CSV table of C-alpha atoms in Angstrom, one decimal:
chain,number,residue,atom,x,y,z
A,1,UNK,CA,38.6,167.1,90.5
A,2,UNK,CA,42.3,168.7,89.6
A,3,UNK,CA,43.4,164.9,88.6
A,4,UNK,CA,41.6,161.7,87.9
A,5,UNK,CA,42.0,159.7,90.2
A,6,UNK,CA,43.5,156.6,87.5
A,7,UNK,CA,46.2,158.5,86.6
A,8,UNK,CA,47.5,159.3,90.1
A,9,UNK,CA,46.9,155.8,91.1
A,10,UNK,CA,49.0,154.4,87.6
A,11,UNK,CA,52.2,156.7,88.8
A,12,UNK,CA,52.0,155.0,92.1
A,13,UNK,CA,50.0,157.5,94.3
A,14,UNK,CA,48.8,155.7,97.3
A,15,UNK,CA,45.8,156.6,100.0
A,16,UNK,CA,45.7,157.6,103.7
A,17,UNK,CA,42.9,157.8,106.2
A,18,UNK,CA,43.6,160.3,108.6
A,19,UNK,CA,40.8,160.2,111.2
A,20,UNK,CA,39.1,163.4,112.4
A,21,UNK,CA,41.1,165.8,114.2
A,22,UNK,CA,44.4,164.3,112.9
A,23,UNK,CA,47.0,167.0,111.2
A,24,UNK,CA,48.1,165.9,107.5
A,25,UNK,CA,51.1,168.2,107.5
A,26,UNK,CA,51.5,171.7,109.8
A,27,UNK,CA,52.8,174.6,108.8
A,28,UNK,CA,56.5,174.7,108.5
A,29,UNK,CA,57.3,171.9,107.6
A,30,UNK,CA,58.9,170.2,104.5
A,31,UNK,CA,56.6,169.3,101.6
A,32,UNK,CA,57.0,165.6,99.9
A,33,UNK,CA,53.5,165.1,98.1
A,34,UNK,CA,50.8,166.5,96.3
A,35,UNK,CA,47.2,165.4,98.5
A,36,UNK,CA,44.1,164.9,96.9
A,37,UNK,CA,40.8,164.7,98.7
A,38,UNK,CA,38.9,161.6,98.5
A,39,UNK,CA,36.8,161.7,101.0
A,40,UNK,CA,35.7,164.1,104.2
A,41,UNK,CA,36.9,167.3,104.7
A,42,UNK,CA,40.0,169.3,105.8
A,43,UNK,CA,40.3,172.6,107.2
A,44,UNK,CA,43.8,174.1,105.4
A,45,UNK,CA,44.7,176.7,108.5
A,46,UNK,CA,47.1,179.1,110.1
A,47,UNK,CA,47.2,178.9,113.9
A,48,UNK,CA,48.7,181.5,116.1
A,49,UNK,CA,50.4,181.0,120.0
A,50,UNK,CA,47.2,181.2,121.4
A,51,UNK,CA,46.0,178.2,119.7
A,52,UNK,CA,43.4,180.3,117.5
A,53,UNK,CA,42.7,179.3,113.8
A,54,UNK,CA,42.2,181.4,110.6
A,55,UNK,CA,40.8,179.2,107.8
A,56,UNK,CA,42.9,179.8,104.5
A,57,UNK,CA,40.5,177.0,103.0
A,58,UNK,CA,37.7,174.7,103.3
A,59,UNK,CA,38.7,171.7,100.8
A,60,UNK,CA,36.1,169.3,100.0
A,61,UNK,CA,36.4,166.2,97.9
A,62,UNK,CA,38.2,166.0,94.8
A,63,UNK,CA,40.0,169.9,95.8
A,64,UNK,CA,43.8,169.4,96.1
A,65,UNK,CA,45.7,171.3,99.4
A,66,UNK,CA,49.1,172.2,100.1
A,67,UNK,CA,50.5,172.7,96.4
A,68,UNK,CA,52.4,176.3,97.3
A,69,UNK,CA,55.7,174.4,98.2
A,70,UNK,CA,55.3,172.2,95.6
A,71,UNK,CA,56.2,175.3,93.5
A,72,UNK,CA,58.4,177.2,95.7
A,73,UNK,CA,60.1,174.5,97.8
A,74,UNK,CA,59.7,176.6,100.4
A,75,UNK,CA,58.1,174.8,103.4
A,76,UNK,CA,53.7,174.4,104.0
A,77,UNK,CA,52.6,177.8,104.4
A,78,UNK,CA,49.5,176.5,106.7
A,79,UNK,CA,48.7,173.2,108.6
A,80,UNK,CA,45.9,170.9,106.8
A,81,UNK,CA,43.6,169.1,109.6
A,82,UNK,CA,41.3,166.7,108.8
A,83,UNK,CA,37.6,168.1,110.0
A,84,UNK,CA,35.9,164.8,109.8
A,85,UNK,CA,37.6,160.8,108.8
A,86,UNK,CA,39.3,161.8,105.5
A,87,UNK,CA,41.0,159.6,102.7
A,88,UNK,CA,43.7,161.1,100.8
A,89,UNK,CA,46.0,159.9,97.5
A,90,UNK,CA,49.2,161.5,98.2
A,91,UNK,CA,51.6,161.4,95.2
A,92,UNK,CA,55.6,162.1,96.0
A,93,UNK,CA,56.4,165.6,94.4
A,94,UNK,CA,58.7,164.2,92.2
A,95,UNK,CA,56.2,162.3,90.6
A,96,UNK,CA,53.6,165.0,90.7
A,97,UNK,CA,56.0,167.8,88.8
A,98,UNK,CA,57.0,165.2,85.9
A,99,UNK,CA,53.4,164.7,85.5
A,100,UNK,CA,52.8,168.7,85.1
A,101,UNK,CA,55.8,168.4,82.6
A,102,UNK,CA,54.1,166.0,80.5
A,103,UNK,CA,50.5,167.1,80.7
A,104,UNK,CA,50.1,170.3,79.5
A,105,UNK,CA,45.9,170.2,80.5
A,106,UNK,CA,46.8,169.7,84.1
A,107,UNK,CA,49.0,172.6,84.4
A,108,UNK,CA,46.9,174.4,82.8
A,109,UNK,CA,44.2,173.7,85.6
A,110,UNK,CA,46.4,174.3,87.9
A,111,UNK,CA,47.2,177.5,86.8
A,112,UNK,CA,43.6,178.2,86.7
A,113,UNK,CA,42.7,176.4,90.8
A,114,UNK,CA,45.8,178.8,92.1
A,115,UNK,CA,45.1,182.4,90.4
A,116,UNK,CA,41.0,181.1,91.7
A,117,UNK,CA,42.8,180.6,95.2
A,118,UNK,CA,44.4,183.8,94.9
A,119,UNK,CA,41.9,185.7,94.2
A,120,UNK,CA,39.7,184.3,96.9
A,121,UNK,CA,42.8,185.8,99.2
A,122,UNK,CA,42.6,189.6,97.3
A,123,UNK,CA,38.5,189.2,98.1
A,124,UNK,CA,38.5,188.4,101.6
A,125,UNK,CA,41.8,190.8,102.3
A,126,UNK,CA,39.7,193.8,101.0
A,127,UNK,CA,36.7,193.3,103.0
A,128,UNK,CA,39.2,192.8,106.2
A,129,UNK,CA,40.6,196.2,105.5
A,130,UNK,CA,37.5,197.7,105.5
A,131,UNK,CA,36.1,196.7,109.0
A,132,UNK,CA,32.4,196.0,107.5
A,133,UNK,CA,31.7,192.7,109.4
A,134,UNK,CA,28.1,191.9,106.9
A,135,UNK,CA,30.0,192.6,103.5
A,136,UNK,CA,32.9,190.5,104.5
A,137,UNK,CA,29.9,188.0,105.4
A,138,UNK,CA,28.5,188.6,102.3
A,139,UNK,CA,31.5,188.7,100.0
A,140,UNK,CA,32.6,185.2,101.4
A,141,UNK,CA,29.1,183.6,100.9
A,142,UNK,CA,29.0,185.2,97.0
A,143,UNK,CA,32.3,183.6,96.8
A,144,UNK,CA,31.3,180.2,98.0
A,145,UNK,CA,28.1,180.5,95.9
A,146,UNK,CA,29.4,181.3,93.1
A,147,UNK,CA,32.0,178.5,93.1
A,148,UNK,CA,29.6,175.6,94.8
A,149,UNK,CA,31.6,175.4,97.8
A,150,UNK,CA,30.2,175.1,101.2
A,151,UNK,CA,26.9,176.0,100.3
A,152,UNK,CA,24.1,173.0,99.0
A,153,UNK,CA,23.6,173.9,95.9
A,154,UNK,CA,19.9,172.4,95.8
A,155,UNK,CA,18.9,174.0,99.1
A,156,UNK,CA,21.3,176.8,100.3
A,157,UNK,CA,21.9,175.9,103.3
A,158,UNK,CA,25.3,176.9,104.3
A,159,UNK,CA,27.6,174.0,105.2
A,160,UNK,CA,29.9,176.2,107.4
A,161,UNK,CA,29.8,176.6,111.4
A,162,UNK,CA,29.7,180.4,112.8
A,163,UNK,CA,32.9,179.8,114.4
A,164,UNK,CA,33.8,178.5,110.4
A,165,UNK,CA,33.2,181.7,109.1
A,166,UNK,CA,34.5,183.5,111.7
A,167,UNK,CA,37.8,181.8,111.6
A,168,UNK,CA,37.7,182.8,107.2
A,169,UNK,CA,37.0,186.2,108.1
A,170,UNK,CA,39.0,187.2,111.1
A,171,UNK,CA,35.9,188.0,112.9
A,172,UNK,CA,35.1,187.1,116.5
A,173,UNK,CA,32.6,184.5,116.4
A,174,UNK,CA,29.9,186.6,118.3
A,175,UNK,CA,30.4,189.3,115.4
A,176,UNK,CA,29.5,186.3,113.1
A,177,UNK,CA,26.3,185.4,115.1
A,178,UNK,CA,25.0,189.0,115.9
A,179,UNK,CA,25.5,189.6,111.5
A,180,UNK,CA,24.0,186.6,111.0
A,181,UNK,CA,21.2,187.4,112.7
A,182,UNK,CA,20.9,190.8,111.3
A,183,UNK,CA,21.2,189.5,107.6
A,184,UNK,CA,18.5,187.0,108.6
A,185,UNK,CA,16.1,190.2,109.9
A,186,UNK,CA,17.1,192.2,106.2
A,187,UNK,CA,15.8,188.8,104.6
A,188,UNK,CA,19.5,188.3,103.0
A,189,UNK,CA,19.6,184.8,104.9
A,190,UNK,CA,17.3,182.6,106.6
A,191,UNK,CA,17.5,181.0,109.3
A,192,UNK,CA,15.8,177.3,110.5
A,193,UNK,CA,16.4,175.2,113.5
A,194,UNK,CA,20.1,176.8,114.0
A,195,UNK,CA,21.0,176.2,109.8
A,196,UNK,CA,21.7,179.4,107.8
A,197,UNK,CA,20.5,179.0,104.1
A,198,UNK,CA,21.9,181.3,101.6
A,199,UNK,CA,20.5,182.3,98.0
């Protein structure tokens, strides 16, 4: 968790549920409040005119989401959709930046959960330039490994849909089940009952 949950609450952060389905903010528009993930998940996308998603991030509890234009003031650079019932604390930006002025510690991590972020993007940008659907599988997997995201840390199994991982990598969904199936046949993943387990 970027910021404990007290201290959010004692500068006068309040929650939202947002049912499933339901956008928090969409791309474009103006930014008032940092979010914080209580509880559920949210898909942080971009979404093109044909309606078709690319996954920037998969945040889980505790992971904040939407902090570029709390930065920049430029507007949300991708739309945040709750992907089951979520609760959020939203804190107003104003409140948010005067608490990065006066704790040095939570700057400091968020220095850290944005140049992670970042280099998430540089990982997943070289793998899309090289057209190699299994290491783009691969590198995204390591990735959430490595960082216990989306993956059960006590028994691997992967906590992403095909159409999920498709929609991290650009890849066309049935390029993510036919390398899916192939990794599975190299013995880099296994697959039960439909769930992928990785590691």
């Amino acid at each position: 968790m970027i910021i404990d949950t007290d201290i959010l609450l004692a500068l006068g952060a309040t929650y939202k549920k947002v049912p499933a389905g339901e956008s928090i903010f969409k791309e474009g528009g103006a930014c008032s409040f940092y979010h914080q993930l209580v509880s559920g998940t949210v898909r942080w996308v971009n979404i093109d005119d044909d309606g078709n998603e690319f996954i920037q991030n998969m945040i889980e509890e505790g992971e904040c989401f939407g902090e570029l234009p709390l930065f920049d003031e430029e507007p949300y650079a991708a739309t945040a959709i709750a992907d089951t019932d979520a609760v959020i604390l939203r804190l107003h930006k104003s409140l948010f930046l005067q608490l990065l002025l006066e704790k040095s510690d939570i700057h400091f991590a968020f220095t850290k959960l944005m140049s992670q972020r970042l280099r998430f993007k540089f990982l997943l940008l070289k793998e899309l330039v090289h057209h190699n659907p299994e290491q783009s599988i691969k590198t995204l997997l390591n990735y959430l490994k490595r960082n216990n995201k989306s993956i059960c840390t006590k028994c691997n199994k992967v906590n992403l849909t095909r159409q999920q991982i498709a929609n991290m990598t650009g890849l066309r969904v049935e390029t993510v089940i036919r390398t899916i199936r192939h990794l599975h046949e190299k013995g880099t993943l296994v697959i039960e009952k439909g769930k992928v387990y990785y590691g």
